[in-house]
PDB file of N, CA and C in Angstrom:
ATOM      1  N   MET A   1     -10.111  62.195 -14.492  1.00 52.00           N
ATOM      2  CA  MET A   1      -9.518  61.477 -13.375  1.00 52.00           C
ATOM      3  C   MET A   1     -10.561  60.538 -12.780  1.00 52.00           C
ATOM      4  N   THR A   2     -10.165  59.326 -12.526  1.00 58.00           N
ATOM      5  CA  THR A   2     -11.044  58.353 -11.913  1.00 58.00           C
ATOM      6  C   THR A   2     -11.091  58.610 -10.413  1.00 58.00           C
ATOM      7  N   ARG A   3     -12.280  58.561  -9.859  1.00 62.00           N
ATOM      8  CA  ARG A   3     -12.432  58.790  -8.421  1.00 62.00           C
ATOM      9  C   ARG A   3     -11.807  57.626  -7.665  1.00 62.00           C
ATOM     10  N   ARG A   4     -10.956  57.951  -6.703  1.00 59.00           N
ATOM     11  CA  ARG A   4     -10.265  56.951  -5.910  1.00 59.00           C
ATOM     12  C   ARG A   4     -10.988  56.759  -4.584  1.00 59.00           C
ATOM     13  N   PRO A   5     -10.909  55.570  -4.011  1.00 60.00           N
ATOM     14  CA  PRO A   5     -11.522  55.367  -2.699  1.00 60.00           C
ATOM     15  C   PRO A   5     -10.786  56.174  -1.632  1.00 60.00           C
ATOM     16  N   LEU A   6     -11.494  56.507  -0.562  1.00 53.00           N
ATOM     17  CA  LEU A   6     -10.886  57.278   0.514  1.00 53.00           C
ATOM     18  C   LEU A   6      -9.671  56.580   1.106  1.00 53.00           C
ATOM     19  N   SER A   7      -9.648  55.261   1.065  1.00 59.00           N
ATOM     20  CA  SER A   7      -8.521  54.525   1.639  1.00 59.00           C
ATOM     21  C   SER A   7      -7.235  54.775   0.858  1.00 59.00           C
ATOM     22  N   ALA A   8      -7.326  55.320  -0.364  1.00 79.00           N
ATOM     23  CA  ALA A   8      -6.123  55.617  -1.152  1.00 79.00           C
ATOM     24  C   ALA A   8      -5.405  56.847  -0.609  1.00 79.00           C
ATOM     25  N   ARG A   9      -6.074  57.647   0.182  1.00 84.00           N
ATOM     26  CA  ARG A   9      -5.469  58.855   0.743  1.00 84.00           C
ATOM     27  C   ARG A   9      -4.832  58.519   2.089  1.00 84.00           C
ATOM     28  N   ARG A  10      -3.696  57.860   2.026  1.00 87.00           N
ATOM     29  CA  ARG A  10      -3.037  57.376   3.245  1.00 87.00           C
ATOM     30  C   ARG A  10      -1.861  58.232   3.686  1.00 87.00           C
ATOM     31  N   ARG A  11      -1.453  59.155   2.865  1.00 93.00           N
ATOM     32  CA  ARG A  11      -0.264  59.937   3.155  1.00 93.00           C
ATOM     33  C   ARG A  11      -0.642  61.171   3.962  1.00 93.00           C
ATOM     34  N   ARG A  12       0.060  61.367   5.076  1.00 96.00           N
ATOM     35  CA  ARG A  12      -0.192  62.518   5.956  1.00 96.00           C
ATOM     36  C   ARG A  12       0.636  63.685   5.461  1.00 96.00           C
ATOM     37  N   LEU A  13      -0.031  64.729   5.004  1.00 97.00           N
ATOM     38  CA  LEU A  13       0.635  65.905   4.450  1.00 97.00           C
ATOM     39  C   LEU A  13       0.284  67.129   5.287  1.00 97.00           C
ATOM     40  N   VAL A  14       1.206  68.055   5.357  1.00 98.00           N
ATOM     41  CA  VAL A  14       0.962  69.317   6.054  1.00 98.00           C
ATOM     42  C   VAL A  14       0.961  70.423   5.008  1.00 98.00           C
ATOM     43  N   LEU A  15      -0.097  71.202   4.972  1.00 98.00           N
ATOM     44  CA  LEU A  15      -0.170  72.351   4.074  1.00 98.00           C
ATOM     45  C   LEU A  15       0.611  73.482   4.731  1.00 98.00           C
ATOM     46  N   GLU A  16       1.675  73.931   4.071  1.00 98.00           N
ATOM     47  CA  GLU A  16       2.501  74.999   4.620  1.00 98.00           C
ATOM     48  C   GLU A  16       2.104  76.325   3.976  1.00 98.00           C
ATOM     49  N   LEU A  17       1.906  77.327   4.831  1.00 97.00           N
ATOM     50  CA  LEU A  17       1.431  78.631   4.395  1.00 97.00           C
ATOM     51  C   LEU A  17       2.593  79.618   4.349  1.00 97.00           C
ATOM     52  N   PRO A  18       2.665  80.458   3.299  1.00 97.00           N
ATOM     53  CA  PRO A  18       3.780  81.403   3.185  1.00 97.00           C
ATOM     54  C   PRO A  18       3.596  82.604   4.108  1.00 97.00           C
ATOM     55  N   VAL A  19       4.705  83.059   4.668  1.00 97.00           N
ATOM     56  CA  VAL A  19       4.744  84.274   5.482  1.00 97.00           C
ATOM     57  C   VAL A  19       5.886  85.123   4.930  1.00 97.00           C
ATOM     58  N   ASP A  20       5.564  86.312   4.440  1.00 95.00           N
ATOM     59  CA  ASP A  20       6.582  87.220   3.903  1.00 95.00           C
ATOM     60  C   ASP A  20       6.930  88.267   4.944  1.00 95.00           C
ATOM     61  N   GLU A  21       8.231  88.499   5.104  1.00 95.00           N
ATOM     62  CA  GLU A  21       8.715  89.492   6.055  1.00 95.00           C
ATOM     63  C   GLU A  21       9.720  90.388   5.347  1.00 95.00           C
ATOM     64  N   PRO A  22       9.783  91.672   5.696  1.00 94.00           N
ATOM     65  CA  PRO A  22      10.783  92.550   5.077  1.00 94.00           C
ATOM     66  C   PRO A  22      12.192  92.115   5.473  1.00 94.00           C
ATOM     67  N   ASP A  23      13.123  92.231   4.525  1.00 92.00           N
ATOM     68  CA  ASP A  23      14.499  91.836   4.804  1.00 92.00           C
ATOM     69  C   ASP A  23      15.372  92.999   5.261  1.00 92.00           C
ATOM     70  N   GLY A  24      14.821  94.222   5.333  1.00 91.00           N
ATOM     71  CA  GLY A  24      15.568  95.384   5.776  1.00 91.00           C
ATOM     72  C   GLY A  24      16.309  96.101   4.656  1.00 91.00           C
ATOM     73  N   PHE A  25      16.234  95.557   3.443  1.00 94.00           N
ATOM     74  CA  PHE A  25      16.910  96.169   2.294  1.00 94.00           C
ATOM     75  C   PHE A  25      15.917  96.457   1.170  1.00 94.00           C
ATOM     76  N   GLY A  26      14.637  96.520   1.491  1.00 92.00           N
ATOM     77  CA  GLY A  26      13.618  96.801   0.491  1.00 92.00           C
ATOM     78  C   GLY A  26      13.026  95.565  -0.157  1.00 92.00           C
ATOM     79  N   GLY A  27      13.518  94.415   0.179  1.00 93.00           N
ATOM     80  CA  GLY A  27      13.007  93.161  -0.379  1.00 93.00           C
ATOM     81  C   GLY A  27      12.182  92.422   0.662  1.00 93.00           C
ATOM     82  N   ARG A  28      12.021  91.150   0.439  1.00 94.00           N
ATOM     83  CA  ARG A  28      11.256  90.344   1.388  1.00 94.00           C
ATOM     84  C   ARG A  28      11.866  88.963   1.514  1.00 94.00           C
ATOM     85  N   LEU A  29      11.655  88.373   2.655  1.00 95.00           N
ATOM     86  CA  LEU A  29      12.061  86.994   2.917  1.00 95.00           C
ATOM     87  C   LEU A  29      10.797  86.168   3.064  1.00 95.00           C
ATOM     88  N   ARG A  30      10.778  85.015   2.444  1.00 95.00           N
ATOM     89  CA  ARG A  30       9.615  84.141   2.553  1.00 95.00           C
ATOM     90  C   ARG A  30       9.990  82.925   3.381  1.00 95.00           C
ATOM     91  N   ARG A  31       9.170  82.649   4.364  1.00 95.00           N
ATOM     92  CA  ARG A  31       9.301  81.414   5.129  1.00 95.00           C
ATOM     93  C   ARG A  31       7.926  80.769   5.161  1.00 95.00           C
ATOM     94  N   TYR A  32       7.882  79.543   5.567  1.00 97.00           N
ATOM     95  CA  TYR A  32       6.623  78.798   5.589  1.00 97.00           C
ATOM     96  C   TYR A  32       6.322  78.336   7.007  1.00 97.00           C
ATOM     97  N   VAL A  33       5.056  78.399   7.366  1.00 97.00           N
ATOM     98  CA  VAL A  33       4.613  77.913   8.670  1.00 97.00           C
ATOM     99  C   VAL A  33       3.621  76.773   8.436  1.00 97.00           C
ATOM    100  N   ALA A  34       3.647  75.827   9.338  1.00 97.00           N
ATOM    101  CA  ALA A  34       2.766  74.663   9.222  1.00 97.00           C
ATOM    102  C   ALA A  34       1.314  75.084   9.379  1.00 97.00           C
ATOM    103  N   GLY A  35       0.496  74.568   8.490  1.00 97.00           N
ATOM    104  CA  GLY A  35      -0.940  74.808   8.522  1.00 97.00           C
ATOM    105  C   GLY A  35      -1.658  73.512   8.862  1.00 97.00           C
ATOM    106  N   PRO A  36      -2.805  73.291   8.264  1.00 97.00           N
ATOM    107  CA  PRO A  36      -3.592  72.100   8.584  1.00 97.00           C
ATOM    108  C   PRO A  36      -2.966  70.806   8.064  1.00 97.00           C
ATOM    109  N   VAL A  37      -3.273  69.715   8.749  1.00 97.00           N
ATOM    110  CA  VAL A  37      -2.858  68.378   8.324  1.00 97.00           C
ATOM    111  C   VAL A  37      -3.928  67.856   7.375  1.00 97.00           C
ATOM    112  N   LEU A  38      -3.488  67.334   6.235  1.00 96.00           N
ATOM    113  CA  LEU A  38      -4.389  66.797   5.221  1.00 96.00           C
ATOM    114  C   LEU A  38      -3.974  65.367   4.901  1.00 96.00           C
ATOM    115  N   TRP A  39      -4.927  64.561   4.495  1.00 95.00           N
ATOM    116  CA  TRP A  39      -4.635  63.199   4.063  1.00 95.00           C
ATOM    117  C   TRP A  39      -4.799  63.144   2.558  1.00 95.00           C
ATOM    118  N   GLY A  40      -3.787  62.581   1.876  1.00 94.00           N
ATOM    119  CA  GLY A  40      -3.842  62.559   0.426  1.00 94.00           C
ATOM    120  C   GLY A  40      -3.079  61.400  -0.172  1.00 94.00           C
ATOM    121  N   SER A  41      -3.132  61.338  -1.477  1.00 94.00           N
ATOM    122  CA  SER A  41      -2.385  60.332  -2.230  1.00 94.00           C
ATOM    123  C   SER A  41      -1.313  61.049  -3.036  1.00 94.00           C
ATOM    124  N   LEU A  42      -0.210  60.355  -3.304  1.00 93.00           N
ATOM    125  CA  LEU A  42       0.915  60.922  -4.030  1.00 93.00           C
ATOM    126  C   LEU A  42       1.258  59.990  -5.178  1.00 93.00           C
ATOM    127  N   GLU A  43       1.242  60.532  -6.396  1.00 92.00           N
ATOM    128  CA  GLU A  43       1.510  59.730  -7.584  1.00 92.00           C
ATOM    129  C   GLU A  43       2.637  60.388  -8.382  1.00 92.00           C
ATOM    130  N   ALA A  44       3.690  59.645  -8.669  1.00 92.00           N
ATOM    131  CA  ALA A  44       4.824  60.173  -9.421  1.00 92.00           C
ATOM    132  C   ALA A  44       4.442  60.363 -10.882  1.00 92.00           C
ATOM    133  N   LEU A  45       4.874  61.502 -11.456  1.00 89.00           N
ATOM    134  CA  LEU A  45       4.615  61.793 -12.866  1.00 89.00           C
ATOM    135  C   LEU A  45       5.888  61.787 -13.697  1.00 89.00           C
ATOM    136  N   GLY A  46       7.039  61.860 -13.064  1.00 80.00           N
ATOM    137  CA  GLY A  46       8.311  61.907 -13.792  1.00 80.00           C
ATOM    138  C   GLY A  46       9.209  62.955 -13.185  1.00 80.00           C
ATOM    139  N   ALA A  47      10.138  63.460 -13.992  1.00 70.00           N
ATOM    140  CA  ALA A  47      11.086  64.461 -13.503  1.00 70.00           C
ATOM    141  C   ALA A  47      10.995  65.706 -14.370  1.00 70.00           C
ATOM    142  N   ALA A  48      11.242  66.834 -13.764  1.00 61.00           N
ATOM    143  CA  ALA A  48      11.266  68.103 -14.486  1.00 61.00           C
ATOM    144  C   ALA A  48      12.607  68.250 -15.190  1.00 61.00           C
ATOM    145  N   ALA A  49      12.644  69.117 -16.174  1.00 59.00           N
ATOM    146  CA  ALA A  49      13.891  69.390 -16.879  1.00 59.00           C
ATOM    147  C   ALA A  49      14.859  70.095 -15.941  1.00 59.00           C
ATOM    148  N   PRO A  50      16.140  69.782 -16.005  1.00 63.00           N
ATOM    149  CA  PRO A  50      17.110  70.443 -15.125  1.00 63.00           C
ATOM    150  C   PRO A  50      17.165  71.941 -15.419  1.00 63.00           C
ATOM    151  N   ARG A  51      17.392  72.723 -14.358  1.00 60.00           N
ATOM    152  CA  ARG A  51      17.436  74.175 -14.499  1.00 60.00           C
ATOM    153  C   ARG A  51      18.734  74.714 -13.929  1.00 60.00           C
ATOM    154  N   GLY A  52      19.245  75.767 -14.541  1.00 60.00           N
ATOM    155  CA  GLY A  52      20.396  76.466 -13.998  1.00 60.00           C
ATOM    156  C   GLY A  52      21.664  75.646 -13.907  1.00 60.00           C
ATOM    157  N   GLY A  53      21.848  74.671 -14.794  1.00 59.00           N
ATOM    158  CA  GLY A  53      23.070  73.882 -14.790  1.00 59.00           C
ATOM    159  C   GLY A  53      23.144  72.847 -13.680  1.00 59.00           C
ATOM    160  N   ARG A  54      22.049  72.639 -12.968  1.00 57.00           N
ATOM    161  CA  ARG A  54      22.056  71.650 -11.881  1.00 57.00           C
ATOM    162  C   ARG A  54      21.925  70.254 -12.459  1.00 57.00           C
ATOM    163  N   SER A  55      22.578  69.301 -11.815  1.00 56.00           N
ATOM    164  CA  SER A  55      22.504  67.922 -12.282  1.00 56.00           C
ATOM    165  C   SER A  55      21.335  67.160 -11.676  1.00 56.00           C
ATOM    166  N   ASP A  56      20.822  67.619 -10.531  1.00 59.00           N
ATOM    167  CA  ASP A  56      19.683  66.934  -9.921  1.00 59.00           C
ATOM    168  C   ASP A  56      18.394  67.406 -10.579  1.00 59.00           C
ATOM    169  N   ARG A  57      17.436  66.519 -10.653  1.00 59.00           N
ATOM    170  CA  ARG A  57      16.161  66.836 -11.302  1.00 59.00           C
ATOM    171  C   ARG A  57      15.039  66.641 -10.300  1.00 59.00           C
ATOM    172  N   PRO A  58      14.281  67.689 -10.022  1.00 72.00           N
ATOM    173  CA  PRO A  58      13.181  67.536  -9.072  1.00 72.00           C
ATOM    174  C   PRO A  58      12.081  66.667  -9.660  1.00 72.00           C
ATOM    175  N   GLY A  59      11.443  65.899  -8.808  1.00 87.00           N
ATOM    176  CA  GLY A  59      10.366  65.038  -9.251  1.00 87.00           C
ATOM    177  C   GLY A  59       9.048  65.791  -9.366  1.00 87.00           C
ATOM    178  N   LEU A  60       8.243  65.385 -10.334  1.00 94.00           N
ATOM    179  CA  LEU A  60       6.902  65.929 -10.502  1.00 94.00           C
ATOM    180  C   LEU A  60       5.905  64.898  -9.985  1.00 94.00           C
ATOM    181  N   TYR A  61       4.889  65.368  -9.284  1.00 95.00           N
ATOM    182  CA  TYR A  61       3.915  64.469  -8.658  1.00 95.00           C
ATOM    183  C   TYR A  61       2.515  65.036  -8.801  1.00 95.00           C
ATOM    184  N   ARG A  62       1.543  64.163  -8.673  1.00 95.00           N
ATOM    185  CA  ARG A  62       0.137  64.548  -8.583  1.00 95.00           C
ATOM    186  C   ARG A  62      -0.324  64.148  -7.185  1.00 95.00           C
ATOM    187  N   VAL A  63      -0.913  65.108  -6.474  1.00 95.00           N
ATOM    188  CA  VAL A  63      -1.407  64.871  -5.126  1.00 95.00           C
ATOM    189  C   VAL A  63      -2.931  64.971  -5.154  1.00 95.00           C
ATOM    190  N   GLY A  64      -3.598  63.947  -4.661  1.00 94.00           N
ATOM    191  CA  GLY A  64      -5.052  63.948  -4.564  1.00 94.00           C
ATOM    192  C   GLY A  64      -5.471  64.199  -3.125  1.00 94.00           C
ATOM    193  N   LEU A  65      -6.327  65.191  -2.921  1.00 94.00           N
ATOM    194  CA  LEU A  65      -6.800  65.573  -1.590  1.00 94.00           C
ATOM    195  C   LEU A  65      -8.312  65.705  -1.600  1.00 94.00           C
ATOM    196  N   ARG A  66      -8.885  65.746  -0.423  1.00 93.00           N
ATOM    197  CA  ARG A  66     -10.273  66.130  -0.309  1.00 93.00           C
ATOM    198  C   ARG A  66     -10.351  67.620  -0.625  1.00 93.00           C
ATOM    199  N   TYR A  67     -11.423  68.069  -1.250  1.00 95.00           N
ATOM    200  CA  TYR A  67     -11.522  69.469  -1.675  1.00 95.00           C
ATOM    201  C   TYR A  67     -11.320  70.412  -0.499  1.00 95.00           C
ATOM    202  N   ARG A  68     -10.543  71.438  -0.766  1.00 94.00           N
ATOM    203  CA  ARG A  68     -10.277  72.474   0.224  1.00 94.00           C
ATOM    204  C   ARG A  68     -10.141  73.785  -0.542  1.00 94.00           C
ATOM    205  N   PRO A  69     -10.983  74.781  -0.260  1.00 94.00           N
ATOM    206  CA  PRO A  69     -10.873  76.048  -0.980  1.00 94.00           C
ATOM    207  C   PRO A  69      -9.627  76.820  -0.550  1.00 94.00           C
ATOM    208  N   GLY A  70      -9.140  77.669  -1.430  1.00 94.00           N
ATOM    209  CA  GLY A  70      -8.057  78.571  -1.079  1.00 94.00           C
ATOM    210  C   GLY A  70      -6.650  78.031  -1.236  1.00 94.00           C
ATOM    211  N   VAL A  71      -6.471  76.840  -1.783  1.00 96.00           N
ATOM    212  CA  VAL A  71      -5.124  76.305  -1.999  1.00 96.00           C
ATOM    213  C   VAL A  71      -4.553  76.981  -3.248  1.00 96.00           C
ATOM    214  N   THR A  72      -3.382  77.612  -3.098  1.00 96.00           N
ATOM    215  CA  THR A  72      -2.771  78.368  -4.195  1.00 96.00           C
ATOM    216  C   THR A  72      -1.334  77.909  -4.428  1.00 96.00           C
ATOM    217  N   PRO A  73      -0.747  78.282  -5.567  1.00 97.00           N
ATOM    218  CA  PRO A  73       0.653  77.943  -5.829  1.00 97.00           C
ATOM    219  C   PRO A  73       1.645  78.619  -4.891  1.00 97.00           C
ATOM    220  N   ALA A  74       1.229  79.582  -4.097  1.00 96.00           N
ATOM    221  CA  ALA A  74       2.133  80.197  -3.116  1.00 96.00           C
ATOM    222  C   ALA A  74       2.389  79.250  -1.942  1.00 96.00           C
ATOM    223  N   MET A  75       1.542  78.263  -1.753  1.00 97.00           N
ATOM    224  CA  MET A  75       1.655  77.311  -0.643  1.00 97.00           C
ATOM    225  C   MET A  75       2.495  76.122  -1.069  1.00 97.00           C
ATOM    226  N   ARG A  76       2.819  75.277  -0.100  1.00 97.00           N
ATOM    227  CA  ARG A  76       3.495  74.033  -0.425  1.00 97.00           C
ATOM    228  C   ARG A  76       3.013  72.956   0.532  1.00 97.00           C
ATOM    229  N   LEU A  77       3.332  71.704   0.179  1.00 98.00           N
ATOM    230  CA  LEU A  77       2.955  70.554   0.993  1.00 98.00           C
ATOM    231  C   LEU A  77       4.216  69.924   1.569  1.00 98.00           C
ATOM    232  N   ALA A  78       4.109  69.444   2.796  1.00 97.00           N
ATOM    233  CA  ALA A  78       5.220  68.767   3.454  1.00 97.00           C
ATOM    234  C   ALA A  78       4.818  67.323   3.736  1.00 97.00           C
ATOM    235  N   ASP A  79       5.746  66.420   3.455  1.00 95.00           N
ATOM    236  CA  ASP A  79       5.583  64.998   3.747  1.00 95.00           C
ATOM    237  C   ASP A  79       6.829  64.580   4.508  1.00 95.00           C
ATOM    238  N   GLY A  80       6.788  64.720   5.831  1.00 94.00           N
ATOM    239  CA  GLY A  80       7.979  64.470   6.633  1.00 94.00           C
ATOM    240  C   GLY A  80       9.027  65.520   6.305  1.00 94.00           C
ATOM    241  N   ALA A  81      10.221  65.081   5.886  1.00 94.00           N
ATOM    242  CA  ALA A  81      11.295  66.009   5.537  1.00 94.00           C
ATOM    243  C   ALA A  81      11.207  66.491   4.090  1.00 94.00           C
ATOM    244  N   ARG A  82      10.355  65.889   3.296  1.00 94.00           N
ATOM    245  CA  ARG A  82      10.206  66.277   1.888  1.00 94.00           C
ATOM    246  C   ARG A  82       9.244  67.451   1.758  1.00 94.00           C
ATOM    247  N   ARG A  83       9.545  68.356   0.813  1.00 96.00           N
ATOM    248  CA  ARG A  83       8.702  69.516   0.539  1.00 96.00           C
ATOM    249  C   ARG A  83       8.308  69.505  -0.933  1.00 96.00           C
ATOM    250  N   PHE A  84       7.063  69.902  -1.202  1.00 97.00           N
ATOM    251  CA  PHE A  84       6.536  69.926  -2.554  1.00 97.00           C
ATOM    252  C   PHE A  84       5.915  71.292  -2.827  1.00 97.00           C
ATOM    253  N   ALA A  85       6.445  71.991  -3.830  1.00 97.00           N
ATOM    254  CA  ALA A  85       5.899  73.279  -4.240  1.00 97.00           C
ATOM    255  C   ALA A  85       4.670  73.012  -5.104  1.00 97.00           C
ATOM    256  N   ILE A  86       3.563  73.653  -4.788  1.00 97.00           N
ATOM    257  CA  ILE A  86       2.334  73.484  -5.562  1.00 97.00           C
ATOM    258  C   ILE A  86       2.456  74.305  -6.834  1.00 97.00           C
ATOM    259  N   ARG A  87       2.315  73.660  -7.974  1.00 97.00           N
ATOM    260  CA  ARG A  87       2.355  74.352  -9.266  1.00 97.00           C
ATOM    261  C   ARG A  87       0.956  74.669  -9.773  1.00 97.00           C
ATOM    262  N   ALA A  88      -0.011  73.803  -9.467  1.00 96.00           N
ATOM    263  CA  ALA A  88      -1.400  74.024  -9.890  1.00 96.00           C
ATOM    264  C   ALA A  88      -2.312  73.239  -8.965  1.00 96.00           C
ATOM    265  N   ALA A  89      -3.497  73.788  -8.708  1.00 97.00           N
ATOM    266  CA  ALA A  89      -4.513  73.107  -7.897  1.00 97.00           C
ATOM    267  C   ALA A  89      -5.844  73.232  -8.630  1.00 97.00           C
ATOM    268  N   ASP A  90      -6.552  72.107  -8.773  1.00 96.00           N
ATOM    269  CA  ASP A  90      -7.765  72.115  -9.575  1.00 96.00           C
ATOM    270  C   ASP A  90      -8.811  71.176  -8.985  1.00 96.00           C
ATOM    271  N   ASP A  91     -10.063  71.567  -9.131  1.00 95.00           N
ATOM    272  CA  ASP A  91     -11.203  70.722  -8.805  1.00 95.00           C
ATOM    273  C   ASP A  91     -11.604  70.055 -10.123  1.00 95.00           C
ATOM    274  N   PRO A  92     -11.249  68.782 -10.341  1.00 92.00           N
ATOM    275  CA  PRO A  92     -11.380  68.182 -11.671  1.00 92.00           C
ATOM    276  C   PRO A  92     -12.795  68.124 -12.227  1.00 92.00           C
ATOM    277  N   ASP A  93     -13.802  67.908 -11.389  1.00 91.00           N
ATOM    278  CA  ASP A  93     -15.156  67.803 -11.931  1.00 91.00           C
ATOM    279  C   ASP A  93     -16.067  68.955 -11.497  1.00 91.00           C
ATOM    280  N   GLY A  94     -15.534  69.913 -10.755  1.00 92.00           N
ATOM    281  CA  GLY A  94     -16.313  71.081 -10.346  1.00 92.00           C
ATOM    282  C   GLY A  94     -17.337  70.811  -9.270  1.00 92.00           C
ATOM    283  N   ARG A  95     -17.273  69.646  -8.624  1.00 94.00           N
ATOM    284  CA  ARG A  95     -18.278  69.290  -7.617  1.00 94.00           C
ATOM    285  C   ARG A  95     -17.805  69.506  -6.186  1.00 94.00           C
ATOM    286  N   ARG A  96     -16.587  70.051  -6.031  1.00 94.00           N
ATOM    287  CA  ARG A  96     -16.016  70.330  -4.710  1.00 94.00           C
ATOM    288  C   ARG A  96     -15.913  69.085  -3.828  1.00 94.00           C
ATOM    289  N   ARG A  97     -15.523  67.993  -4.447  1.00 93.00           N
ATOM    290  CA  ARG A  97     -15.282  66.763  -3.687  1.00 93.00           C
ATOM    291  C   ARG A  97     -13.789  66.480  -3.593  1.00 93.00           C
ATOM    292  N   ASP A  98     -13.092  66.686  -4.707  1.00 93.00           N
ATOM    293  CA  ASP A  98     -11.670  66.363  -4.786  1.00 93.00           C
ATOM    294  C   ASP A  98     -10.879  67.599  -5.187  1.00 93.00           C
ATOM    295  N   LEU A  99      -9.631  67.621  -4.780  1.00 95.00           N
ATOM    296  CA  LEU A  99      -8.688  68.646  -5.195  1.00 95.00           C
ATOM    297  C   LEU A  99      -7.447  67.923  -5.694  1.00 95.00           C
ATOM    298  N   VAL A 100      -7.037  68.221  -6.905  1.00 95.00           N
ATOM    299  CA  VAL A 100      -5.859  67.597  -7.491  1.00 95.00           C
ATOM    300  C   VAL A 100      -4.807  68.685  -7.659  1.00 95.00           C
ATOM    301  N   CYS A 101      -3.643  68.440  -7.085  1.00 96.00           N
ATOM    302  CA  CYS A 101      -2.538  69.398  -7.165  1.00 96.00           C
ATOM    303  C   CYS A 101      -1.390  68.779  -7.946  1.00 96.00           C
ATOM    304  N   GLU A 102      -0.832  69.547  -8.867  1.00 96.00           N
ATOM    305  CA  GLU A 102       0.407  69.150  -9.506  1.00 96.00           C
ATOM    306  C   GLU A 102       1.514  69.841  -8.736  1.00 96.00           C
ATOM    307  N   VAL A 103       2.464  69.059  -8.247  1.00 96.00           N
ATOM    308  CA  VAL A 103       3.515  69.586  -7.378  1.00 96.00           C
ATOM    309  C   VAL A 103       4.888  69.189  -7.899  1.00 96.00           C
ATOM    310  N   GLU A 104       5.887  69.943  -7.469  1.00 96.00           N
ATOM    311  CA  GLU A 104       7.285  69.668  -7.803  1.00 96.00           C
ATOM    312  C   GLU A 104       8.050  69.559  -6.503  1.00 96.00           C
ATOM    313  N   GLU A 105       8.851  68.519  -6.361  1.00 95.00           N
ATOM    314  CA  GLU A 105       9.616  68.350  -5.137  1.00 95.00           C
ATOM    315  C   GLU A 105      10.674  69.441  -5.038  1.00 95.00           C
ATOM    316  N   VAL A 106      10.784  70.043  -3.845  1.00 93.00           N
ATOM    317  CA  VAL A 106      11.755  71.090  -3.594  1.00 93.00           C
ATOM    318  C   VAL A 106      13.045  70.428  -3.125  1.00 93.00           C
ATOM    319  N   ILE A 107      14.123  70.695  -3.852  1.00 85.00           N
ATOM    320  CA  ILE A 107      15.426  70.147  -3.485  1.00 85.00           C
ATOM    321  C   ILE A 107      16.192  71.254  -2.800  1.00 85.00           C
ATOM    322  N   GLU A 108      16.459  71.062  -1.529  1.00 76.00           N
ATOM    323  CA  GLU A 108      17.159  72.079  -0.726  1.00 76.00           C
ATOM    324  C   GLU A 108      18.627  72.114  -1.105  1.00 76.00           C
ATOM    325  N   GLU A 109      19.200  73.310  -1.049  1.00 68.00           N
ATOM    326  CA  GLU A 109      20.631  73.473  -1.299  1.00 68.00           C
ATOM    327  C   GLU A 109      21.410  72.847  -0.150  1.00 68.00           C
ATOM    328  N   ALA A 110      22.464  72.131  -0.466  1.00 59.00           N
ATOM    329  CA  ALA A 110      23.317  71.539   0.568  1.00 59.00           C
ATOM    330  C   ALA A 110      24.211  72.637   1.150  1.00 59.00           C
ATOM    331  N   THR A 111      24.249  72.709   2.466  1.00 60.00           N
ATOM    332  CA  THR A 111      25.120  73.694   3.131  1.00 60.00           C
ATOM    333  C   THR A 111      26.299  72.950   3.736  1.00 60.00           C
ATOM    334  N   SER A 112      27.499  73.454   3.486  1.00 57.00           N
ATOM    335  CA  SER A 112      28.691  72.807   4.049  1.00 57.00           C
ATOM    336  C   SER A 112      29.527  73.768   4.828  1.00 57.00           C
TER     337      SER A 112
END
């Protein structure tokens, strides 16, 4: 990956942290709470294969951030009303300067 200038990180993203709570039936409910605000870049990679007979296809993206330890696939990123599930997070050169995340856009179910 080519190092990008800091000015390329113009997108304001919120790192959302998972909170698991018991559902009262032996399972758990997962919700997300807003964590720190991060500045990053968002680059489209294409679309994922459709799953479960759905006609909509979530977008795949690469997000470039300043290095931050502890980012895991259990977390997600928010960009306004859009949500992105983190699929992988990596320090590309091992120097703890940059963090590159491969993310998939979360498509919420329509409620009627």
